[in-house]
Amino acid sequence: QVQLVESGGGLVQPGGSLILSCAASGFSVKFGVIGWFRQAPGKEREGVLCIRNYDGRIYDVDSVKGRFTISRDNANNTVYLQMNNLKVEDTARYYCAADRRTYYCAGDDWRHYVYANRGRGTQVTVST
């Protein structure tokens, strides 16, 4: 059974940074793909970044380009989302998702895919 547990969310001022963690069990972060998504109240789910684990290729969206990055720790089977220069509009519930289909992190379509497994998420609030 795949379990994904996010942590690291919280309240941060604009311009601040946070690191979110996604600890996986039943799924190796060395294979498949991991995606980070977010959803704010009243808004649609938004893909943030994904990593294709077999080659380390990363895909992101324009709204976070240059500010967010994704990395993984194979030894601890954990994927991280480093968020810098946070903005008020980054406020959302962030969750990680995993899928064994490698094409679920490619091109622009990955943002719309519903991954086979996802965690419950962690809240990120950017506010003064």
N, CA and C atoms as an extended XYZ file, in Angstrom:
384
Properties=species:S:1:pos:R:3:atomname:S:1:resname:S:1:resid:I:1 pbc="F F F"
N         0.839       -1.185        0.000 N   GLN     1
C         0.000        0.000        0.000 CA  GLN     1
C         0.880        1.243        0.000 C   GLN     1
N         0.624        2.156       -0.918 N   VAL     2
C         1.410        3.374       -1.015 CA  VAL     2
C         0.893        4.406       -0.025 C   VAL     2
N         1.813        4.988        0.718 N   GLN     3
C         1.465        6.094        1.606 CA  GLN     3
C         2.424        7.243        1.346 C   GLN     3
N         1.877        8.425        1.264 N   LEU     4
C         2.653        9.644        1.091 CA  LEU     4
C         2.256       10.599        2.215 C   LEU     4
N         3.240       11.082        2.947 N   VAL     5
C         2.965       11.953        4.085 CA  VAL     5
C         3.750       13.246        3.912 C   VAL     5
N         3.020       14.346        3.800 N   GLU     6
C         3.647       15.645        3.641 CA  GLU     6
C         3.840       16.311        5.003 C   GLU     6
N         4.864       17.125        5.071 N   SER     7
C         5.112       17.928        6.273 CA  SER     7
C         5.884       19.172        5.880 C   SER     7
N         5.957       20.109        6.818 N   GLY     8
C         6.763       21.305        6.597 CA  GLY     8
C         5.979       22.560        6.289 C   GLY     8
N         4.668       22.447        6.159 N   GLY     9
C         3.885       23.635        5.892 CA  GLY     9
C         3.813       24.557        7.099 C   GLY     9
N         3.263       25.738        6.871 N   GLY    10
C         3.136       26.685        7.971 CA  GLY    10
C         2.844       28.075        7.470 C   GLY    10
N         2.993       29.015        8.373 N   LEU    11
C         2.769       30.427        8.069 CA  LEU    11
C         4.111       31.099        7.836 C   LEU    11
N         4.208       31.826        6.752 N   VAL    12
C         5.455       32.505        6.425 CA  VAL    12
C         5.139       33.854        5.815 C   VAL    12
N         6.011       34.804        6.005 N   GLN    13
C         5.815       36.131        5.438 CA  GLN    13
C         6.200       36.138        3.949 C   GLN    13
N         5.650       37.051        3.207 N   PRO    14
C         6.064       37.178        1.801 CA  PRO    14
C         7.568       37.367        1.700 C   PRO    14
N         8.152       36.686        0.730 N   GLY    15
C         9.599       36.715        0.573 CA  GLY    15
C        10.315       35.621        1.343 C   GLY    15
N         9.600       34.933        2.201 N   GLY    16
C        10.215       33.879        3.006 CA  GLY    16
C        10.328       32.567        2.261 C   GLY    16
N        10.830       31.559        2.979 N   SER    17
C        11.074       30.246        2.382 CA  SER    17
C        10.498       29.143        3.259 C   SER    17
N        10.178       28.049        2.624 N   LEU    18
C         9.743       26.843        3.308 CA  LEU    18
C        10.263       25.640        2.542 C   LEU    18
N        10.464       24.553        3.260 N   ILE    19
C        10.789       23.281        2.619 CA  ILE    19
C         9.718       22.275        3.018 C   ILE    19
N         9.023       21.760        2.040 N   LEU    20
C         8.033       20.719        2.278 CA  LEU    20
C         8.662       19.354        2.022 C   LEU    20
N         8.269       18.392        2.827 N   SER    21
C         8.759       17.024        2.665 CA  SER    21
C         7.609       16.103        2.289 C   SER    21
N         7.937       15.106        1.519 N   CYS    22
C         6.971       14.071        1.141 CA  CYS    22
C         7.644       12.727        1.398 C   CYS    22
N         7.287       12.107        2.500 N   ALA    23
C         7.860       10.807        2.861 CA  ALA    23
C         7.006        9.699        2.269 C   ALA    23
N         7.635        8.834        1.509 N   ALA    24
C         6.904        7.787        0.801 CA  ALA    24
C         7.171        6.418        1.403 C   ALA    24
N         6.148        5.616        1.423 N   SER    25
C         6.291        4.202        1.777 CA  SER    25
C         5.458        3.399        0.799 C   SER    25
N         5.936        2.211        0.458 N   GLY    26
C         5.254        1.405       -0.533 CA  GLY    26
C         5.483        1.890       -1.956 C   GLY    26
N         6.334        2.860       -2.110 N   PHE    27
C         6.640        3.440       -3.418 CA  PHE    27
C         8.058        3.975       -3.347 C   PHE    27
N         8.933        3.528       -4.246 N   SER    28
C        10.305        4.006       -4.246 CA  SER    28
C        10.424        5.280       -5.060 C   SER    28
N        11.015        6.306       -4.443 N   VAL    29
C        11.183        7.578       -5.150 CA  VAL    29
C        12.277        7.486       -6.203 C   VAL    29
N        12.941        6.328       -6.316 N   LYS    30
C        13.923        6.147       -7.388 CA  LYS    30
C        13.247        5.825       -8.716 C   LYS    30
N        11.988        5.471       -8.660 N   PHE    31
C        11.283        5.071       -9.870 CA  PHE    31
C        10.003        5.877      -10.024 C   PHE    31
N         9.408        5.806      -11.180 N   GLY    32
C         8.147        6.494      -11.396 CA  GLY    32
C         8.318        8.001      -11.356 C   GLY    32
N         7.283        8.689      -10.957 N   VAL    33
C         7.300       10.143      -10.889 CA  VAL    33
C         6.656       10.610       -9.596 C   VAL    33
N         7.115       11.740       -9.141 N   ILE    34
C         6.532       12.412       -7.982 CA  ILE    34
C         6.139       13.809       -8.414 C   ILE    34
N         4.951       14.221       -8.071 N   GLY    35
C         4.502       15.564       -8.390 CA  GLY    35
C         4.058       16.298       -7.149 C   GLY    35
N         4.251       17.581       -7.162 N   TRP    36
C         3.709       18.454       -6.113 CA  TRP    36
C         2.588       19.264       -6.734 C   TRP    36
N         1.458       19.276       -6.061 N   PHE    37
C         0.285       20.011       -6.506 CA  PHE    37
C        -0.180       20.915       -5.377 C   PHE    37
N        -1.004       21.873       -5.698 N   ARG    38
C        -1.564       22.729       -4.667 CA  ARG    38
C        -2.988       23.110       -5.043 C   ARG    38
N        -3.743       23.427       -4.025 N   GLN    39
C        -5.115       23.859       -4.241 CA  GLN    39
C        -5.496       24.862       -3.178 C   GLN    39
N        -5.929       26.014       -3.631 N   ALA    40
C        -6.413       27.061       -2.735 CA  ALA    40
C        -7.936       27.003       -2.684 C   ALA    40
N        -8.517       27.480       -1.608 N   PRO    41
C        -9.982       27.460       -1.502 CA  PRO    41
C       -10.638       28.164       -2.680 C   PRO    41
N       -11.601       27.515       -3.291 N   GLY    42
C       -12.322       28.111       -4.399 CA  GLY    42
C       -11.595       28.089       -5.724 C   GLY    42
N       -10.418       27.463       -5.730 N   LYS    43
C        -9.646       27.407       -6.969 CA  LYS    43
C        -9.404       25.965       -7.388 C   LYS    43
N        -9.068       25.789       -8.631 N   GLU    44
C        -8.774       24.463       -9.140 CA  GLU    44
C        -7.388       23.999       -8.685 C   GLU    44
N        -7.236       22.711       -8.678 N   ARG    45
C        -5.935       22.134       -8.385 CA  ARG    45
C        -4.913       22.609       -9.420 C   ARG    45
N        -3.708       22.869       -8.940 N   GLU    46
C        -2.659       23.362       -9.821 CA  GLU    46
C        -1.409       22.507       -9.662 C   GLU    46
N        -0.871       22.049      -10.743 N   GLY    47
C         0.417       21.362      -10.703 CA  GLY    47
C         1.515       22.374      -10.467 C   GLY    47
N         2.466       22.032       -9.628 N   VAL    48
C         3.549       22.945       -9.267 CA  VAL    48
C         4.859       22.476       -9.911 C   VAL    48
N         5.303       21.306       -9.518 N   LEU    49
C         6.491       20.696      -10.125 CA  LEU    49
C         6.328       19.193      -10.108 C   LEU    49
N         7.059       18.547      -10.972 N   CYS    50
C         7.152       17.096      -10.893 CA  CYS    50
C         8.579       16.683      -11.222 C   CYS    50
N         8.948       15.521      -10.741 N   ILE    51
C        10.258       14.965      -11.036 CA  ILE    51
C        10.082       13.559      -11.568 C   ILE    51
N        10.761       13.314      -12.683 N   ARG    52
C        10.744       11.998      -13.292 CA  ARG    52
C        11.967       11.270      -12.753 C   ARG    52
N        11.739       10.296      -11.940 N   ASN    53
C        12.816        9.795      -11.116 CA  ASN    53
C        13.916        9.051      -11.872 C   ASN    53
N        13.624        8.399      -12.969 N   TYR    54
C        14.661        7.597      -13.625 CA  TYR    54
C        15.755        8.454      -14.249 C   TYR    54
N        15.435        9.696      -14.614 N   ASP    55
C        16.476       10.551      -15.183 CA  ASP    55
C        16.594       11.888      -14.459 C   ASP    55
N        15.778       12.089      -13.430 N   GLY    56
C        15.871       13.318      -12.659 CA  GLY    56
C        15.309       14.543      -13.342 C   GLY    56
N        14.651       14.368      -14.462 N   ARG    57
C        14.114       15.511      -15.199 CA  ARG    57
C        12.995       16.136      -14.375 C   ARG    57
N        13.010       17.476      -14.327 N   ILE    58
C        12.028       18.230      -13.569 CA  ILE    58
C        11.204       19.111      -14.497 C   ILE    58
N         9.932       19.167      -14.245 N   TYR    59
C         9.035       20.055      -14.971 CA  TYR    59
C         8.360       20.976      -13.955 C   TYR    59
N         8.272       22.249      -14.304 N   ASP    60
C         7.594       23.173      -13.394 CA  ASP    60
C         6.660       24.070      -14.198 C   ASP    60
N         5.966       24.923      -13.479 N   VAL    61
C         5.041       25.846      -14.123 CA  VAL    61
C         5.572       27.257      -13.992 C   VAL    61
N         5.117       28.140      -14.861 N   ASP    62
C         5.681       29.493      -14.915 CA  ASP    62
C         5.545       30.236      -13.596 C   ASP    62
N         4.464       30.001      -12.879 N   SER    63
C         4.221       30.771      -11.656 CA  SER    63
C         5.252       30.494      -10.556 C   SER    63
N         5.965       29.396      -10.634 N   VAL    64
C         6.943       29.071       -9.595 CA  VAL    64
C         8.363       28.975      -10.147 C   VAL    64
N         8.504       29.182      -11.430 N   LYS    65
C         9.812       29.038      -12.075 CA  LYS    65
C        10.824       29.976      -11.434 C   LYS    65
N        11.976       29.430      -11.095 N   GLY    66
C        13.023       30.227      -10.475 CA  GLY    66
C        12.857       30.403       -8.974 C   GLY    66
N        11.733       30.001       -8.413 N   ARG    67
C        11.499       30.146       -6.975 CA  ARG    67
C        11.375       28.794       -6.272 C   ARG    67
N        10.785       27.836       -6.907 N   PHE    68
C        10.571       26.510       -6.314 CA  PHE    68
C        11.471       25.497       -6.991 C   PHE    68
N        11.904       24.529       -6.226 N   THR    69
C        12.649       23.432       -6.818 CA  THR    69
C        12.311       22.144       -6.081 C   THR    69
N        12.552       21.044       -6.719 N   ILE    70
C        12.222       19.739       -6.159 CA  ILE    70
C        13.490       18.903       -6.107 C   ILE    70
N        13.612       18.124       -5.057 N   SER    71
C        14.758       17.235       -4.939 CA  SER    71
C        14.316       15.972       -4.225 C   SER    71
N        15.164       14.961       -4.258 N   ARG    72
C        14.788       13.719       -3.597 CA  ARG    72
C        15.972       13.148       -2.833 C   ARG    72
N        15.642       12.420       -1.801 N   ASP    73
C        16.616       11.722       -0.970 CA  ASP    73
C        16.282       10.240       -1.073 C   ASP    73
N        17.035        9.527       -1.909 N   ASN    74
C        16.717        8.112       -2.131 CA  ASN    74
C        16.872        7.287       -0.858 C   ASN    74
N        17.866        7.617       -0.055 N   ALA    75
C        18.128        6.840        1.155 CA  ALA    75
C        16.945        6.890        2.116 C   ALA    75
N        16.304        8.055        2.200 N   ASN    76
C        15.174        8.215        3.103 CA  ASN    76
C        13.833        8.132        2.381 C   ASN    76
N        13.896        7.850        1.075 N   ASN    77
C        12.677        7.717        0.273 CA  ASN    77
C        11.759        8.927        0.445 C   ASN    77
N        12.360       10.103        0.341 N   THR    78
C        11.643       11.355        0.582 CA  THR    78
C        11.908       12.326       -0.556 C   THR    78
N        10.888       13.079       -0.910 N   VAL    79
C        11.019       14.122       -1.918 CA  VAL    79
C        10.726       15.453       -1.251 C   VAL    79
N        11.468       16.472       -1.636 N   TYR    80
C        11.353       17.780       -1.015 CA  TYR    80
C        10.909       18.831       -2.035 C   TYR    80
N        10.180       19.787       -1.543 N   LEU    81
C         9.824       20.962       -2.343 CA  LEU    81
C        10.393       22.177       -1.633 C   LEU    81
N        11.418       22.761       -2.216 N   GLN    82
C        12.037       23.975       -1.677 CA  GLN    82
C        11.330       25.168       -2.292 C   GLN    82
N        10.759       25.992       -1.443 N   MET    83
C        10.022       27.160       -1.921 CA  MET    83
C        10.682       28.424       -1.399 C   MET    83
N        11.141       29.260       -2.301 N   ASN    84
C        11.792       30.515       -1.957 CA  ASN    84
C        10.989       31.692       -2.465 C   ASN    84
N        11.253       32.851       -1.887 N   ASN    85
C        10.582       34.080       -2.320 CA  ASN    85
C         9.074       33.869       -2.433 C   ASN    85
N         8.498       33.364       -1.370 N   LEU    86
C         7.077       33.036       -1.387 CA  LEU    86
C         6.222       34.283       -1.522 C   LEU    86
N         5.118       34.107       -2.218 N   LYS    87
C         4.183       35.194       -2.454 CA  LYS    87
C         2.819       34.851       -1.846 C   LYS    87
N         2.026       35.868       -1.627 N   VAL    88
C         0.705       35.650       -1.047 CA  VAL    88
C        -0.099       34.670       -1.897 C   VAL    88
N         0.074       34.768       -3.192 N   GLU    89
C        -0.685       33.886       -4.096 CA  GLU    89
C        -0.216       32.429       -4.071 C   GLU    89
N         0.863       32.155       -3.352 N   ASP    90
C         1.294       30.762       -3.169 CA  ASP    90
C         0.519       30.075       -2.049 C   ASP    90
N        -0.287       30.807       -1.351 N   THR    91
C        -1.070       30.226       -0.267 CA  THR    91
C        -1.999       29.152       -0.808 C   THR    91
N        -1.889       27.956       -0.238 N   ALA    92
C        -2.687       26.819       -0.705 CA  ALA    92
C        -2.354       25.606        0.154 C   ALA    92
N        -3.121       24.564       -0.046 N   ARG    93
C        -2.772       23.275        0.537 CA  ARG    93
C        -1.933       22.542       -0.516 C   ARG    93
N        -0.766       22.129       -0.087 N   TYR    94
C         0.162       21.470       -0.991 CA  TYR    94
C         0.170       19.970       -0.707 C   TYR    94
N         0.139       19.205       -1.749 N   TYR    95
C         0.235       17.770       -1.543 CA  TYR    95
C         1.105       17.132       -2.619 C   TYR    95
N         1.725       16.038       -2.242 N   CYS    96
C         2.543       15.312       -3.196 CA  CYS    96
C         1.753       14.114       -3.713 C   CYS    96
N         2.124       13.681       -4.874 N   ALA    97
C         1.449       12.563       -5.523 CA  ALA    97
C         2.493       11.718       -6.237 C   ALA    97
N         2.213       10.452       -6.369 N   ALA    98
C         3.163        9.519       -6.977 CA  ALA    98
C         2.459        8.643       -7.990 C   ALA    98
N         3.195        8.305       -9.023 N   ASP    99
C         2.644        7.417      -10.043 CA  ASP    99
C         3.795        6.668      -10.700 C   ASP    99
N         3.523        5.455      -11.114 N   ARG   100
C         4.571        4.644      -11.743 CA  ARG   100
C         4.668        4.907      -13.252 C   ARG   100
N         3.758        5.649      -13.800 N   ARG   101
C         3.787        5.947      -15.239 CA  ARG   101
C         4.706        7.137      -15.475 C   ARG   101
N         5.817        6.916      -16.126 N   THR   102
C         6.820        7.974      -16.278 CA  THR   102
C         6.325        9.136      -17.133 C   THR   102
N         5.373        8.879      -18.011 N   TYR   103
C         4.871        9.986      -18.834 CA  TYR   103
C         3.977       10.929      -18.040 C   TYR   103
N         3.729       10.600      -16.781 N   TYR   104
C         2.960       11.485      -15.914 CA  TYR   104
C         3.800       12.660      -15.411 C   TYR   104
N         5.054       12.730      -15.859 N   CYS   105
C         5.880       13.905      -15.626 CA  CYS   105
C         6.618       14.180      -16.924 C   CYS   105
N         5.936       14.897      -17.822 N   ALA   106
C         6.509       15.200      -19.124 CA  ALA   106
C         5.678       16.294      -19.770 C   ALA   106
N         6.334       17.115      -20.568 N   GLY   107
C         5.630       18.147      -21.313 CA  GLY   107
C         4.808       19.058      -20.413 C   GLY   107
N         3.668       19.469      -20.897 N   ASP   108
C         2.766       20.334      -20.133 CA  ASP   108
C         1.575       19.577      -19.570 C   ASP   108
N         1.314       18.378      -20.120 N   ASP   109
C         0.106       17.654      -19.729 CA  ASP   109
C         0.148       17.118      -18.302 C   ASP   109
N         1.347       16.977      -17.736 N   TRP   110
C         1.445       16.366      -16.412 CA  TRP   110
C         0.601       17.122      -15.393 C   TRP   110
N         0.436       18.418      -15.603 N   ARG   111
C        -0.293       19.230      -14.637 CA  ARG   111
C        -1.751       18.811      -14.496 C   ARG   111
N        -2.254       18.150      -15.501 N   HIS   112
C        -3.673       17.789      -15.523 CA  HIS   112
C        -3.925       16.341      -15.129 C   HIS   112
N        -2.854       15.568      -15.014 N   TYR   113
C        -3.046       14.159      -14.706 CA  TYR   113
C        -3.412       13.976      -13.238 C   TYR   113
N        -4.209       12.979      -12.996 N   VAL   114
C        -4.534       12.581      -11.628 CA  VAL   114
C        -3.648       11.383      -11.308 C   VAL   114
N        -2.676       11.600      -10.443 N   TYR   115
C        -1.733       10.553      -10.086 CA  TYR   115
C        -2.436        9.471       -9.274 C   TYR   115
N        -1.883        8.279       -9.325 N   ALA   116
C        -2.516        7.137       -8.679 CA  ALA   116
C        -2.524        7.256       -7.154 C   ALA   116
N        -1.559        7.957       -6.596 N   ASN   117
C        -1.444        8.040       -5.143 CA  ASN   117
C        -1.155        9.487       -4.746 C   ASN   117
N        -1.745        9.919       -3.657 N   ARG   118
C        -1.488       11.258       -3.166 CA  ARG   118
C        -1.594       11.276       -1.659 C   ARG   118
N        -0.929       12.250       -1.078 N   GLY   119
C        -1.005       12.412        0.364 CA  GLY   119
C        -2.150       13.330        0.750 C   GLY   119
N        -2.239       13.601        2.037 N   ARG   120
C        -3.326       14.453        2.540 CA  ARG   120
C        -2.999       15.928        2.437 C   ARG   120
N        -1.738       16.237        2.293 N   GLY   121
C        -1.357       17.614        2.085 CA  GLY   121
C        -0.899       18.328        3.343 C   GLY   121
N        -0.307       19.488        3.124 N   THR   122
C         0.130       20.357        4.212 CA  THR   122
C        -0.162       21.795        3.803 C   THR   122
N        -0.647       22.576        4.764 N   GLN   123
C        -1.088       23.935        4.456 CA  GLN   123
C         0.088       24.904        4.453 C   GLN   123
N         0.142       25.725        3.422 N   VAL   124
C         1.121       26.808        3.341 CA  VAL   124
C         0.346       28.118        3.257 C   VAL   124
N         0.629       29.002        4.196 N   THR   125
C        -0.023       30.300        4.220 CA  THR   125
C         1.043       31.376        4.173 C   THR   125
N         0.945       32.233        3.175 N   VAL   126
C         1.894       33.335        3.015 CA  VAL   126
C         1.140       34.629        3.306 C   VAL   126
N         1.529       35.269        4.394 N   SER   127
C         0.784       36.443        4.830 CA  SER   127
C         1.649       37.293        5.726 C   SER   127
N         1.321       38.595        5.755 N   THR   128
C         1.990       39.487        6.688 CA  THR   128
C         1.291       39.428        8.042 C   THR   128
